[in-house]
Amino acid sequence: MAKSEVKLLGAWPSPFVLRARIALNIKSVDYEFLEETFQPKSQLLLQSNPVYKKIPVLIHENKPICESLIIVQYVDDVWSSGRPSILPADPYDRAIARFWATYVDDKLFPAMKSIAGAKGEEERKRLIKEVEEGLALLEDAFNKITSKGNNKLFFGGDQIGYLDIAFGSLLGWLRVTEITTGVKLFDQVNTPGLVNWAERFCAHAAVKDVMPHTHKLLEFAKTLMTKLAPI
Ligand code: GSH
């Protein structure tokens, strides 16, 4: 596969872009990474994602595919033969993986993101509690899903799958949230399954070279906060 046939428009700190990178790595697809700086949004981004104008955008044979989870599914569909599967084969397992991935995007991530901008201590505490409850639900889902197949290592079984990618891509930002809030959201007492899973996930060959370092994300978050702070 020529590299130029596959391009990924993204930015290194984005958890959504990370999903596409992990999926491409799992499938051993060579691609060109085009760093979007948003200063202003590039013509390529505006042309290839005119609806949302967001990254990631995968460009395959000059055709754009938008939305991270749709990109992951596309990559799984296109590079299927002889390569590891990302979505589970069983329709029920696929539905469950999609359910939790949607939960991560609709509930967990928005709550986590809102902590930094919380108005007052009460709202901050409520959002932290919401994230803790969300993680407890995912711990429970992890135990249920992995116990089905003799204590598998990942949501996807012996290998990283769809939900691992959807949730695992947020781990860097979850760690940044822990540092900025001073609250341990992930721990051996409340979420032991997820703590061990997160370690395995970050050490996986498809992840370790593309997962941004926490200290770099933290620096990025601080710069972002300074820009957003009212003058
Ligand atoms: N639902 C989208 C996905 O899963 O791909 C979310 C993508 C997203 O929020 N991307 C951010 C972005 O492009 C970067 S992390 N932001 C630019 C903007 O909102 O204008």
Short mmCIF file of C-alpha atoms and ligand atoms in Angstrom, two decimals:
data_model
loop_
_atom_site.label_atom_id
_atom_site.label_comp_id
_atom_site.label_asym_id
_atom_site.label_seq_id
_atom_site.Cartn_x
_atom_site.Cartn_y
_atom_site.Cartn_z
CA MET A 1 0.00 0.00 0.00
CA ALA A 2 1.54 3.29 -1.09
CA LYS A 3 1.69 5.75 1.78
CA SER A 4 0.17 8.52 -0.32
CA GLU A 5 -3.04 6.51 -0.78
CA VAL A 6 -3.78 6.88 2.91
CA LYS A 7 -3.53 10.21 4.67
CA LEU A 8 -4.62 11.13 8.16
CA LEU A 9 -5.43 14.71 8.95
CA GLY A 10 -4.97 15.14 12.68
CA ALA A 11 -3.10 16.67 15.59
CA TRP A 12 -0.93 14.91 18.16
CA PRO A 13 -2.90 15.84 21.34
CA SER A 14 -6.29 14.71 19.98
CA PRO A 15 -7.72 11.54 21.56
CA PHE A 16 -10.00 11.16 18.53
CA VAL A 17 -7.08 11.23 16.12
CA LEU A 18 -5.32 8.67 18.30
CA ARG A 19 -8.17 6.23 17.62
CA ALA A 20 -7.52 6.38 13.89
CA ARG A 21 -3.76 5.97 14.39
CA ILE A 22 -4.18 2.91 16.60
CA ALA A 23 -6.62 1.32 14.13
CA LEU A 24 -4.20 1.90 11.23
CA ASN A 25 -1.33 0.47 13.31
CA ILE A 26 -3.32 -2.65 14.20
CA LYS A 27 -3.87 -3.22 10.48
CA SER A 28 -0.24 -2.35 9.62
CA VAL A 29 -1.40 0.30 7.15
CA ASP A 30 1.21 2.88 6.12
CA TYR A 31 -0.15 6.39 6.09
CA GLU A 32 0.94 9.97 5.85
CA PHE A 33 0.17 12.03 8.94
CA LEU A 34 -0.82 15.62 8.19
CA GLU A 35 -0.65 17.78 11.30
CA GLU A 36 -3.56 20.25 11.45
CA THR A 37 -2.65 23.41 13.35
CA PHE A 38 -6.06 25.16 13.26
CA GLN A 39 -4.36 28.53 12.65
CA PRO A 40 -6.63 28.92 10.81
CA LYS A 41 -8.26 25.59 9.83
CA SER A 42 -6.58 24.27 6.70
CA GLN A 43 -8.27 24.28 3.32
CA LEU A 44 -7.88 20.51 3.26
CA LEU A 45 -9.79 20.17 6.55
CA LEU A 46 -12.57 22.52 5.45
CA GLN A 47 -12.91 20.69 2.14
CA SER A 48 -12.76 17.18 3.54
CA ASN A 49 -14.96 17.69 6.61
CA PRO A 50 -17.26 20.59 5.63
CA VAL A 51 -19.99 19.47 8.05
CA TYR A 52 -18.10 19.35 11.37
CA LYS A 53 -14.75 20.89 10.32
CA LYS A 54 -13.06 18.63 12.87
CA ILE A 55 -10.19 16.18 12.95
CA PRO A 56 -9.56 13.32 12.43
CA VAL A 57 -10.21 12.92 8.73
CA LEU A 58 -8.92 9.83 6.99
CA ILE A 59 -8.29 10.35 3.29
CA HIS A 60 -8.22 7.05 1.42
CA GLU A 61 -7.73 7.11 -2.34
CA ASN A 62 -8.69 10.81 -2.26
CA LYS A 63 -11.97 10.11 -0.44
CA PRO A 64 -12.48 11.63 3.02
CA ILE A 65 -13.91 9.67 5.95
CA CYS A 66 -14.85 11.68 9.05
CA GLU A 67 -15.62 10.92 12.73
CA SER A 68 -13.12 8.84 14.68
CA LEU A 69 -15.31 5.81 15.42
CA ILE A 70 -16.53 5.69 11.82
CA ILE A 71 -12.89 5.81 10.70
CA VAL A 72 -12.04 2.89 13.01
CA GLN A 73 -14.91 0.86 11.53
CA TYR A 74 -13.90 1.83 7.99
CA VAL A 75 -10.31 0.75 8.59
CA ASP A 76 -11.59 -2.55 9.97
CA ASP A 77 -13.81 -3.07 6.90
CA VAL A 78 -11.26 -2.10 4.25
CA TRP A 79 -8.16 -3.86 5.60
CA SER A 80 -9.88 -7.06 6.63
CA SER A 81 -8.30 -10.04 5.00
CA GLY A 82 -5.42 -11.64 6.88
CA ARG A 83 -5.30 -8.85 9.46
CA PRO A 84 -6.52 -8.69 13.07
CA SER A 85 -10.20 -7.73 13.45
CA ILE A 86 -11.12 -4.65 15.43
CA LEU A 87 -14.86 -5.17 15.88
CA PRO A 88 -15.99 -8.43 17.48
CA ALA A 89 -17.28 -11.10 15.08
CA ASP A 90 -20.40 -11.88 17.12
CA PRO A 91 -23.30 -9.42 16.45
CA TYR A 92 -24.23 -9.17 20.13
CA ASP A 93 -20.61 -8.51 21.17
CA ARG A 94 -20.40 -5.87 18.42
CA ALA A 95 -23.54 -4.18 19.76
CA ILE A 96 -22.13 -4.15 23.30
CA ALA A 97 -18.79 -2.73 22.14
CA ARG A 98 -20.61 0.01 20.19
CA PHE A 99 -22.89 0.74 23.16
CA TRP A 100 -19.98 1.40 25.52
CA ALA A 101 -18.02 3.34 22.90
CA THR A 102 -21.05 5.62 22.51
CA TYR A 103 -21.26 5.92 26.31
CA VAL A 104 -17.61 7.01 26.42
CA ASP A 105 -18.24 9.74 23.82
CA ASP A 106 -21.65 10.90 25.02
CA LYS A 107 -21.17 10.78 28.78
CA LEU A 108 -17.69 10.05 30.09
CA PHE A 109 -15.56 12.30 27.90
CA PRO A 110 -17.87 15.36 28.09
CA ALA A 111 -17.93 15.11 31.92
CA MET A 112 -14.14 14.74 32.05
CA LYS A 113 -13.64 17.70 29.70
CA SER A 114 -16.01 19.92 31.65
CA ILE A 115 -14.12 19.59 34.97
CA ALA A 116 -11.52 22.18 33.91
CA GLY A 117 -14.20 24.77 33.12
CA ALA A 118 -16.47 24.01 36.10
CA LYS A 119 -18.06 27.07 37.70
CA GLY A 120 -17.44 26.68 41.38
CA GLU A 121 -16.52 23.85 43.71
CA GLU A 122 -19.99 22.27 43.72
CA GLU A 123 -20.08 21.78 39.96
CA ARG A 124 -16.49 20.54 39.98
CA LYS A 125 -17.33 17.92 42.62
CA ARG A 126 -20.44 16.85 40.71
CA LEU A 127 -18.47 16.36 37.50
CA ILE A 128 -15.69 14.43 39.25
CA LYS A 129 -18.34 12.16 40.79
CA GLU A 130 -19.90 11.68 37.35
CA VAL A 131 -16.54 10.60 35.93
CA GLU A 132 -15.93 8.25 38.88
CA GLU A 133 -19.36 6.69 38.40
CA GLY A 134 -18.72 6.33 34.67
CA LEU A 135 -15.42 4.58 35.32
CA ALA A 136 -17.11 2.24 37.81
CA LEU A 137 -19.62 1.31 35.08
CA LEU A 138 -16.79 0.64 32.65
CA GLU A 139 -14.97 -1.45 35.27
CA ASP A 140 -18.10 -3.54 35.58
CA ALA A 141 -18.43 -3.83 31.79
CA PHE A 142 -14.76 -4.81 31.54
CA ASN A 143 -15.21 -7.59 34.10
CA LYS A 144 -18.32 -8.90 32.36
CA ILE A 145 -16.86 -8.79 28.86
CA THR A 146 -13.48 -10.28 29.73
CA SER A 147 -14.77 -13.00 32.06
CA LYS A 148 -16.77 -14.45 29.15
CA GLY A 149 -13.61 -15.68 27.47
CA ASN A 150 -11.48 -16.98 30.36
CA ASN A 151 -10.32 -13.64 31.66
CA LYS A 152 -9.22 -11.99 28.47
CA LEU A 153 -6.71 -9.15 28.53
CA PHE A 154 -8.67 -6.54 26.60
CA PHE A 155 -12.28 -5.55 25.93
CA GLY A 156 -11.59 -7.04 22.50
CA GLY A 157 -10.35 -10.37 23.91
CA ASP A 158 -6.70 -11.36 23.52
CA GLN A 159 -6.12 -8.34 21.31
CA ILE A 160 -7.09 -4.69 21.30
CA GLY A 161 -10.56 -4.15 19.81
CA TYR A 162 -13.09 -1.42 19.12
CA LEU A 163 -13.92 -0.50 22.71
CA ASP A 164 -10.27 -0.66 23.77
CA ILE A 165 -9.53 1.94 21.09
CA ALA A 166 -12.58 4.10 21.88
CA PHE A 167 -11.86 4.24 25.62
CA GLY A 168 -8.08 3.76 25.63
CA SER A 169 -7.57 6.84 23.45
CA LEU A 170 -8.75 8.96 26.40
CA LEU A 171 -6.23 7.59 28.91
CA GLY A 172 -3.71 10.39 28.38
CA TRP A 173 -6.36 13.04 29.05
CA LEU A 174 -7.68 11.06 32.00
CA ARG A 175 -4.20 11.22 33.55
CA VAL A 176 -4.01 14.95 32.86
CA THR A 177 -7.41 15.34 34.55
CA GLU A 178 -6.09 13.42 37.58
CA ILE A 179 -3.12 15.77 37.84
CA THR A 180 -5.11 18.97 37.38
CA THR A 181 -7.89 17.94 39.79
CA GLY A 182 -5.62 16.25 42.31
CA VAL A 183 -8.14 13.38 42.38
CA LYS A 184 -7.15 9.80 41.57
CA LEU A 185 -9.88 8.66 39.20
CA PHE A 186 -8.34 5.31 38.32
CA ASP A 187 -7.08 3.17 41.20
CA GLN A 188 -6.44 -0.39 42.36
CA VAL A 189 -9.30 -0.16 44.89
CA ASN A 190 -12.22 1.03 42.74
CA THR A 191 -11.12 0.12 39.22
CA PRO A 192 -8.46 -2.62 39.50
CA GLY A 193 -9.43 -4.25 36.21
CA LEU A 194 -9.16 -0.97 34.31
CA VAL A 195 -5.84 -0.01 35.95
CA ASN A 196 -4.22 -3.23 34.73
CA TRP A 197 -5.96 -3.00 31.37
CA ALA A 198 -4.70 0.58 30.89
CA GLU A 199 -1.12 -0.56 31.50
CA ARG A 200 -1.43 -3.34 28.94
CA PHE A 201 -3.17 -1.04 26.47
CA CYS A 202 -0.48 1.67 26.64
CA ALA A 203 2.30 -0.92 26.27
CA HIS A 204 0.71 -2.54 23.20
CA ALA A 205 2.74 -2.33 19.98
CA ALA A 206 -0.06 -0.52 18.12
CA VAL A 207 -0.35 2.11 20.87
CA LYS A 208 2.95 2.82 22.58
CA ASP A 209 4.52 4.95 19.86
CA VAL A 210 1.45 7.06 19.18
CA MET A 211 0.10 7.59 22.74
CA PRO A 212 1.11 11.15 23.71
CA HIS A 213 3.21 11.50 26.87
CA THR A 214 1.24 12.80 29.84
CA HIS A 215 3.70 15.62 30.60
CA LYS A 216 3.44 16.86 27.00
CA LEU A 217 -0.36 16.77 27.17
CA LEU A 218 -0.23 18.61 30.48
CA GLU A 219 1.89 21.39 28.96
CA PHE A 220 -0.55 21.56 26.05
CA ALA A 221 -3.52 21.73 28.45
CA LYS A 222 -1.89 24.57 30.40
CA THR A 223 -1.31 26.58 27.21
CA LEU A 224 -4.90 25.95 26.18
CA MET A 225 -6.21 27.13 29.56
CA THR A 226 -4.13 30.32 29.38
CA LYS A 227 -5.57 31.07 25.94
CA LEU A 228 -9.12 30.40 27.13
CA ALA A 229 -8.79 32.30 30.40
CA PRO A 230 -10.69 35.62 30.45
CA ILE A 231 -8.34 38.61 30.30
N1 GSH B 1 -16.92 13.28 17.29
C1 GSH B 1 -15.67 13.66 16.68
C2 GSH B 1 -14.84 12.40 16.39
O1 GSH B 1 -15.05 11.40 17.08
O2 GSH B 1 -14.05 12.41 15.45
C3 GSH B 1 -14.93 14.62 17.60
C4 GSH B 1 -13.68 15.17 16.95
C5 GSH B 1 -13.16 16.40 17.67
O3 GSH B 1 -13.77 16.94 18.61
N2 GSH B 1 -12.00 16.87 17.20
C6 GSH B 1 -11.44 18.10 17.74
C7 GSH B 1 -11.49 19.19 16.69
O4 GSH B 1 -11.28 18.97 15.52
C8 GSH B 1 -9.98 17.88 18.09
S1 GSH B 1 -9.79 16.80 19.47
N3 GSH B 1 -11.79 20.42 17.14
C9 GSH B 1 -11.84 21.56 16.28
C10 GSH B 1 -13.13 22.30 16.42
O5 GSH B 1 -13.97 21.91 17.25
O6 GSH B 1 -13.33 23.28 15.72
#
